[in-house]
Short mmCIF file of C-alpha atoms in Angstrom, two decimals:
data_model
loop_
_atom_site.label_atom_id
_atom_site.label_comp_id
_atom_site.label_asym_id
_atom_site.label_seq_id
_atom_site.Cartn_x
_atom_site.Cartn_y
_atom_site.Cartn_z
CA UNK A 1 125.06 102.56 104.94
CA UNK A 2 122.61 103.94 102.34
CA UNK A 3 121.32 107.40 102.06
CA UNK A 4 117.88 107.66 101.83
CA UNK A 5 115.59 110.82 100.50
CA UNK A 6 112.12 110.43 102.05
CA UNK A 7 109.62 112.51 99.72
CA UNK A 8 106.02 112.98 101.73
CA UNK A 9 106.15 114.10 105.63
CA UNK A 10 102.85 113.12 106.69
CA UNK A 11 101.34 110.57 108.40
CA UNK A 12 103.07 107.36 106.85
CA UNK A 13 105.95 109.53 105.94
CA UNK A 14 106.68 109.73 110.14
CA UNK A 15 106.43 106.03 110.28
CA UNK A 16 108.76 105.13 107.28
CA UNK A 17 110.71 107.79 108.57
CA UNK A 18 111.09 105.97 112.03
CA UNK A 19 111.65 102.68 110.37
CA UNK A 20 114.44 104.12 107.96
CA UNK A 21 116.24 105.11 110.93
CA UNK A 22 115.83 102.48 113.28
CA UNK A 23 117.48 100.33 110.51
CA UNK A 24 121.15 100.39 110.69
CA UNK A 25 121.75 99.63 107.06
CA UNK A 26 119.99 102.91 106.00
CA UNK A 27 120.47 106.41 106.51
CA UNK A 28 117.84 109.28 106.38
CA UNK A 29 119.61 112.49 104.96
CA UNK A 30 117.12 114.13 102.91
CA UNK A 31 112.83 115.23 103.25
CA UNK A 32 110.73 116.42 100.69
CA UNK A 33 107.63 118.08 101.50
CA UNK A 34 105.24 121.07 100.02
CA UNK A 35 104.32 121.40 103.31
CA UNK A 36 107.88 123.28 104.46
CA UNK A 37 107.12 122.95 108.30
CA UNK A 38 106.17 119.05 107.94
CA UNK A 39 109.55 118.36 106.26
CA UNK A 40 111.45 120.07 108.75
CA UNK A 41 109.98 118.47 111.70
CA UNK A 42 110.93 115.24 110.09
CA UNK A 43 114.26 116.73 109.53
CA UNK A 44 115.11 117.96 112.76
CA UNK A 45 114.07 114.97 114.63
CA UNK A 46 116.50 112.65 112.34
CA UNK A 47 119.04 115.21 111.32
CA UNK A 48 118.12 115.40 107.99
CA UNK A 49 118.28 118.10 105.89
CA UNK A 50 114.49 119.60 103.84
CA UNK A 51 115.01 119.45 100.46
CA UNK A 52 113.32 120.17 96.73
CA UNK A 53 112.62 116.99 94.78
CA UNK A 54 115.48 118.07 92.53
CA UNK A 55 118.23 118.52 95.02
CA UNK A 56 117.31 115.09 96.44
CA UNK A 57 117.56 113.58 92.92
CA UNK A 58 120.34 115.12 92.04
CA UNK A 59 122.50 114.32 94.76
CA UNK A 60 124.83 111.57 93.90
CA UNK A 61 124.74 110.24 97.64
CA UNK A 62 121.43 108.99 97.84
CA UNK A 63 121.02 105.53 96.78
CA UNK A 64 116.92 105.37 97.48
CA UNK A 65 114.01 107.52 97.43
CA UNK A 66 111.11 106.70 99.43
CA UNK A 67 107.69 107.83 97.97
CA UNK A 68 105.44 108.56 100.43
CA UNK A 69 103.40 111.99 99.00
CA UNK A 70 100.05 112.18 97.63
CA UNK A 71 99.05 108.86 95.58
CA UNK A 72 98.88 111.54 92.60
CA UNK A 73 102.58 111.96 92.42
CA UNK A 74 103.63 108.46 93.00
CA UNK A 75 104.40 107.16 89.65
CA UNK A 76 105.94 110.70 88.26
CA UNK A 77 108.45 110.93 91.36
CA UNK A 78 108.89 107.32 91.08
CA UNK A 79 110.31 107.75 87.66
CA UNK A 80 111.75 110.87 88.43
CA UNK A 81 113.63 108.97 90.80
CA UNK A 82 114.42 105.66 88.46
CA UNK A 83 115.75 108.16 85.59
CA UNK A 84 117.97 109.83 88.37
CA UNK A 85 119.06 106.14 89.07
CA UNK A 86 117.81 105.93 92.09
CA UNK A 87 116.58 102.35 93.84
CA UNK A 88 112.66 103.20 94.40
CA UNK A 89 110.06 102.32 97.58
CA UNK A 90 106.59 103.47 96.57
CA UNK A 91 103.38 103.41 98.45
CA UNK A 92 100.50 102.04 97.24
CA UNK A 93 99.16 102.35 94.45
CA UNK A 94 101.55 103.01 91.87
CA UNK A 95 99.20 105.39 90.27
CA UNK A 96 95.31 105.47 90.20
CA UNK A 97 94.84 105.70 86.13
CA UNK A 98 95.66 102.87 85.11
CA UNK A 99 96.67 103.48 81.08
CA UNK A 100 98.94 106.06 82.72
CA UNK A 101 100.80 103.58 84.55
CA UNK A 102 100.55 101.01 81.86
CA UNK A 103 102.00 103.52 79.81
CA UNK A 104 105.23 104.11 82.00
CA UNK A 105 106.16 100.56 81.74
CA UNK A 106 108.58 100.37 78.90
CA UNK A 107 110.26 103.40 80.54
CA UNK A 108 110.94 101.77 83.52
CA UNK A 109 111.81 98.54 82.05
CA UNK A 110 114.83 100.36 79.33
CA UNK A 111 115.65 102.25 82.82
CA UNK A 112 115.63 98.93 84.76
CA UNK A 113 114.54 100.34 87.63
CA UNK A 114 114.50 98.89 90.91
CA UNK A 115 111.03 99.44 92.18
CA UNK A 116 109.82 98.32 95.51
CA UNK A 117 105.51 98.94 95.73
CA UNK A 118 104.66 98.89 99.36
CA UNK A 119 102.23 96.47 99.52
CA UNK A 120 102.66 96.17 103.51
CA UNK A 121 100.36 93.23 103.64
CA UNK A 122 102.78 90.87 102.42
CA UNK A 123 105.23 91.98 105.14
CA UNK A 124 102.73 91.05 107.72
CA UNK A 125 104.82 87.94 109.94
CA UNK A 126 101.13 85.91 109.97
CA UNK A 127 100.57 86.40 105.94
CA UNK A 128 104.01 85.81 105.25
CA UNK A 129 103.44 82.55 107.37
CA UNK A 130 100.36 81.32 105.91
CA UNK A 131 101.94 82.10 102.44
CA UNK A 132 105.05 79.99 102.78
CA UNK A 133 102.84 76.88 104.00
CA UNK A 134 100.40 77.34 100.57
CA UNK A 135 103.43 76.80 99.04
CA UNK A 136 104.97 74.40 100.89
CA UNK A 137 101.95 72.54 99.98
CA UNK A 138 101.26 72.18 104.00
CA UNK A 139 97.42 71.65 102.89
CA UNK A 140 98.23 70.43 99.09
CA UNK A 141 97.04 71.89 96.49
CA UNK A 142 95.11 75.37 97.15
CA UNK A 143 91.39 75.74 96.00
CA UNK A 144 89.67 78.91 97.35
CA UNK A 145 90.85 81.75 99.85
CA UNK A 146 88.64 83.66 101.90
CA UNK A 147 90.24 87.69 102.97
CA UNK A 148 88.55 90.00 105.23
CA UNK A 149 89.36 93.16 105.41
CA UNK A 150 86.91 95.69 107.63
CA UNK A 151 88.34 98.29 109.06
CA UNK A 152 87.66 99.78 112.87
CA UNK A 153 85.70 103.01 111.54
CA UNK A 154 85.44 104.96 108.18
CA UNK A 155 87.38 107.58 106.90
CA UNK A 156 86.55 111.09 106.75
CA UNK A 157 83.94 111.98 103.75
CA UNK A 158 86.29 114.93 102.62
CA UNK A 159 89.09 111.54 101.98
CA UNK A 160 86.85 109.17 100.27
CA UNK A 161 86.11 112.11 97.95
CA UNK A 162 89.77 112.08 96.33
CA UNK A 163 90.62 108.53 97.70
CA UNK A 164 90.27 106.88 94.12
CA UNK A 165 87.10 104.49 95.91
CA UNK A 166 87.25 101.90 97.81
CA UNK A 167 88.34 99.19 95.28
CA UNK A 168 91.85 101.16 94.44
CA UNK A 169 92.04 103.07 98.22
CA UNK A 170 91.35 99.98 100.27
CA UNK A 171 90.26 96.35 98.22
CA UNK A 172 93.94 96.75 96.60
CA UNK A 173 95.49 95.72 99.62
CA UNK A 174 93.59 92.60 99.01
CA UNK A 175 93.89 92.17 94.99
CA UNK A 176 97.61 92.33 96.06
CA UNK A 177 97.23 89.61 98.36
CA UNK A 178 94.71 87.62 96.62
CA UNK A 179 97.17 87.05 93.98
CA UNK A 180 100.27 86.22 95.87
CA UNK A 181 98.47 83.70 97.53
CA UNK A 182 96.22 81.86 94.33
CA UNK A 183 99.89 82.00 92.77
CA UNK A 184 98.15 82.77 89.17
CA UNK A 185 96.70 85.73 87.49
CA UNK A 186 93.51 86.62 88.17
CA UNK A 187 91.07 85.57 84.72
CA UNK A 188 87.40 87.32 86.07
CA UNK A 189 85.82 89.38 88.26
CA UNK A 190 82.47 90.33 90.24
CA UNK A 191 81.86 92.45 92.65
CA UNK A 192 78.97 94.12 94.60
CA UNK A 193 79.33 97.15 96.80
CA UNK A 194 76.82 99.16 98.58
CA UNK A 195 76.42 102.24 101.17
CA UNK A 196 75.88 100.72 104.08
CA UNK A 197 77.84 102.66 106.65
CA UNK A 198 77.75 106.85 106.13
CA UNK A 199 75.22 107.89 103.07
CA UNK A 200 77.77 110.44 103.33
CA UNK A 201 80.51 108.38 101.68
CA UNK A 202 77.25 107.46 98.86
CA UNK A 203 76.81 110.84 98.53
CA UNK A 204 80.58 111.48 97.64
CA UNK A 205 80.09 108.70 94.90
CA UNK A 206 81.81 105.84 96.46
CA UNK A 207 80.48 102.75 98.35
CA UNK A 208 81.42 101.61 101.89
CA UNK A 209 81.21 97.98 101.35
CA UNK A 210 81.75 95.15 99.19
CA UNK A 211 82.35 91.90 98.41
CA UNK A 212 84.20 90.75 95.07
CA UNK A 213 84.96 87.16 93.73
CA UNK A 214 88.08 86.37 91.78
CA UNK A 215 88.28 83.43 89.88
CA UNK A 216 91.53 81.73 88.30
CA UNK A 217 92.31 80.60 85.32
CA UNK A 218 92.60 76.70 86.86
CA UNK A 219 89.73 77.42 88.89
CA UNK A 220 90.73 78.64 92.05
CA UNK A 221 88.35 81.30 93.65
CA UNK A 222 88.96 84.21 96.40
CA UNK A 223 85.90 85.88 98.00
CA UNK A 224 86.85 89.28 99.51
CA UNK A 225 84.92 90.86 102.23
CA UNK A 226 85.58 94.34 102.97
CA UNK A 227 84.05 97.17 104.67
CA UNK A 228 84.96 100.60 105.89
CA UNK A 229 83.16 99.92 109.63
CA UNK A 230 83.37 96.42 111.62
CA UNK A 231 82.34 98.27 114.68
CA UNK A 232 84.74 95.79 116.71
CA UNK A 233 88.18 96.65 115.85
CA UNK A 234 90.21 96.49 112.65
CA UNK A 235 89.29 92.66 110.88
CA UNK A 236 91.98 91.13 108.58
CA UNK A 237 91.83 87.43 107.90
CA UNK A 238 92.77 84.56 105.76
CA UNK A 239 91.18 81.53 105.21
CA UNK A 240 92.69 79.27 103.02
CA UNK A 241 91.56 76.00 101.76
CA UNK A 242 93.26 73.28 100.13
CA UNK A 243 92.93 70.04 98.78
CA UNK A 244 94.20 68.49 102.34
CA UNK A 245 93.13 71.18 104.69
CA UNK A 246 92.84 74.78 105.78
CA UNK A 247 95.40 77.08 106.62
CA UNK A 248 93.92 80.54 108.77
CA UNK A 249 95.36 83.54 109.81
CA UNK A 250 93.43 85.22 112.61
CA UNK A 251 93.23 88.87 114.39
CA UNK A 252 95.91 90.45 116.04
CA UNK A 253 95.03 91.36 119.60
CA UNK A 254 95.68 94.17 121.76
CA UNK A 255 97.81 91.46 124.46
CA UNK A 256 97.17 87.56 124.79
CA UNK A 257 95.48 87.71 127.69
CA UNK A 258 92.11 86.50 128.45
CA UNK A 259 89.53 86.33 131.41
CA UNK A 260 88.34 83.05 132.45
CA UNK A 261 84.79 82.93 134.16
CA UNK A 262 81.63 81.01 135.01
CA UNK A 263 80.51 82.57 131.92
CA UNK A 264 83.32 81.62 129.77
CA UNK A 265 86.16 83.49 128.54
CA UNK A 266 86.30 86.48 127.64
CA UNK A 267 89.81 87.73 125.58
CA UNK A 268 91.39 91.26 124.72
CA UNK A 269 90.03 93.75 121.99
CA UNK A 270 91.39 93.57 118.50
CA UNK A 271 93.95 96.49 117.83
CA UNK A 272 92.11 99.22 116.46
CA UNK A 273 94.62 101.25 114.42
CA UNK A 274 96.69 99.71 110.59
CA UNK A 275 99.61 101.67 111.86
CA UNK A 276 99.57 99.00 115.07
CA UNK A 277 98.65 96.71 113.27
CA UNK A 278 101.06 96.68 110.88
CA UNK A 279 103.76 97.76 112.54
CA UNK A 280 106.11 95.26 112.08
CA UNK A 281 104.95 95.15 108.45
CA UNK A 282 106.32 98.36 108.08
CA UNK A 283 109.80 97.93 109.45
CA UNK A 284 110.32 94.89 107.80
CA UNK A 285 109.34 96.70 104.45
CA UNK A 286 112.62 99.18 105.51
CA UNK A 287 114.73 95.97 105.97
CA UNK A 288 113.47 94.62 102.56
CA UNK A 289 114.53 98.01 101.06
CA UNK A 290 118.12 97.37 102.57
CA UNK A 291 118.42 94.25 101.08
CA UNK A 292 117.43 95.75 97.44
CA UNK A 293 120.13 98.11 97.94
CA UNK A 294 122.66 95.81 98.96
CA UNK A 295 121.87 94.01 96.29
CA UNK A 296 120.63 90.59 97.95
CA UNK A 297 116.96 90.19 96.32
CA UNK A 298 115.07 92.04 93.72
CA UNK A 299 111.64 93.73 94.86
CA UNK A 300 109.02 91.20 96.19
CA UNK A 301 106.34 94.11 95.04
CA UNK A 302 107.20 95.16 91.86
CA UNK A 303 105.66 96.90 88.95
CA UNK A 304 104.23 94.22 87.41
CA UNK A 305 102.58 93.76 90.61
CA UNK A 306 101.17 97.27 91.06
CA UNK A 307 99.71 97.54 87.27
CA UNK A 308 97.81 94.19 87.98
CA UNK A 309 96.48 95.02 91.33
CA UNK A 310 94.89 98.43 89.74
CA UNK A 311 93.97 96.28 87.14
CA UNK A 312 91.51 94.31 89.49
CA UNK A 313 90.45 97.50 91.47
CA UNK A 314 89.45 98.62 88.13
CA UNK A 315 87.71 95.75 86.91
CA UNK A 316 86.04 95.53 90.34
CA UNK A 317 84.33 98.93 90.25
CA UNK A 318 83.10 98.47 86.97
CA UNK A 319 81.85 95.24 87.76
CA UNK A 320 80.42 96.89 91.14
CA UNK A 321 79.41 99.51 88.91
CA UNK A 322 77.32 97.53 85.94
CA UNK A 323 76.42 94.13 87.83
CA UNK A 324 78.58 91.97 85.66
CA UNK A 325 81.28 89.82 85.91
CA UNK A 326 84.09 90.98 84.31
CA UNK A 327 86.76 89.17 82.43
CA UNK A 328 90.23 89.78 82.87
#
């Protein structure tokens, strides 16, 4: 079993917190928090013990540090935690200045650290699914993707103000995705966003919704929909089309069941809430973190992977930004 220091006790802290222990490979022992009460609610309920970043690091008995604090500290407690030795899981993004986390690169690669970014997306059963089919070749040879990505209702204003904006808070979900699927780099950009949900969020210098086309190298293209309001639940879906067909993954639901009628039939409300929605996402990220630390795979998410997907969130606001396509 592998003792695990869990740095950030808020809201996803609590659910990686839940999915540490519920795994039987790892071990919670140690929470990090500048909040002290936070951490030792966490602590108590897993008998853990609150910590200071330091002691965590510094304690030859944990194996893995979960980073799980404010998107400002991820990359310096993430290589904190790689020059302590320490296998790494990181929530997204890796950091939201991208020359600052180009420029930790060659110090993680001479530590060769074993970095995990928690792209959850990619843990999702149905995306994992319509991935392995694209490269099966179940509808030959992939040509353009469709991704939507609206979520239920927006986010308070006093969030969006140090959120990074929606391209690196929220479209990175779906850079990430959008280039595990096209299965090349991403060669240009465009995208449009506008304030079309709280002139709030406008006011606070960020958009509420947008829509950005990537285009390969070879060709292939991805339109991405997104929007901080769908007014009908939280939206994420994936179209993809081949050369020999179409491969979709659709809405979760809150249960299967539907209502059948003279006026048709009528079916359950999408769930309404990432945290359901992803929920097995999330466990299954704790499972792939055992498996690092057993030493059965290397990270499916790694930093390579995090640098590009700011990359594109980048690209995409300045492309939202100046009304040009923007090559990569």
């Amino acid at each position: 079993m592998h003792d695990i220091a869990l740095i950030g006790a808020g809201r996803i802290g609590k659910i990686h917190a839940a999915n540490l222990a519920a795994n039987p490979r790892l071990r919670l022992t140690r929470v990090v928090d500048p909040f002290p009460d936070a951490a030792a609610a966490i602590a108590a309920h897993y008998d853990a013990r609150v910590s200071t970043i330091e002691e965590a690091l510094a304690d030859p008995a944990i194996a893995g540090v979960v980073v799980a604090s404010s998107t400002d500290t991820h990359l310096p407690y993430s290589l904190a935690a790689a020059e302590a030795g320490k296998a790494i899981f990181c929530e997204k993004p890796l950091d939201q200045d991208l020359a600052a986390a180009r420029e930790s690169a060659a110090r993680f690669a001479a530590l060769k650290a074993r970095l995990f970014l928690a792209f959850n997306r990619r843990f999702d059963p149905n995306f994992a699914a319509l991935q392995a089919r694209l490269a099966g070749g179940a509808v030959g040879t992939l040509e353009t993707l469709h991704i939507i990505s609206h979520d239920p209702a927006p986010p308070p204003v006093d969030y969006v103000k140090i959120s990074g904006g929606i391209f690196k808070d929220m479209v990175i979900h779906d850079f990430d995705m959008a280039r595990w699927l096209l299965g090349e780099d991403v060669t240009e950009i465009f995208a449009s966003a506008s304030v079309l949900v709280d002139p709030a969020i406008g006011e606070a210098g960020d958009a509420d919704t947008a829509k950005t086309i990537l285009r390969t190298a070879s060709g292939r293209l991805c339109v991405i929909s997104s929007s901080r309001r769908s007014g009908y639940g939280y939206d994420q879906r994936i179209e993809a089309f081949g050369s020999k067909g179409m491969i979709r993954a659709q809405n979760q639901l809150e249960t299967t069941v539907e209502t059948w009628g003279e006026n048709g039939a009528a079916a359950d409300r999408f769930q309404n809430f990432f945290l359901d929605r992803y929920a097995v996402a999330y466990a299954r990220e704790a499972e792939h973190f055992a498996d690092i630390l057993d030493g059965k795979t290397t990270p499916l998410v790694d930093f390579r992977d995090g640098v590009a997907a700011l990359a594109l969130a980048e690209a995409a606001a300045r492309s939202a930004r100046t009304g040009e396509r923007v090559l990569l």
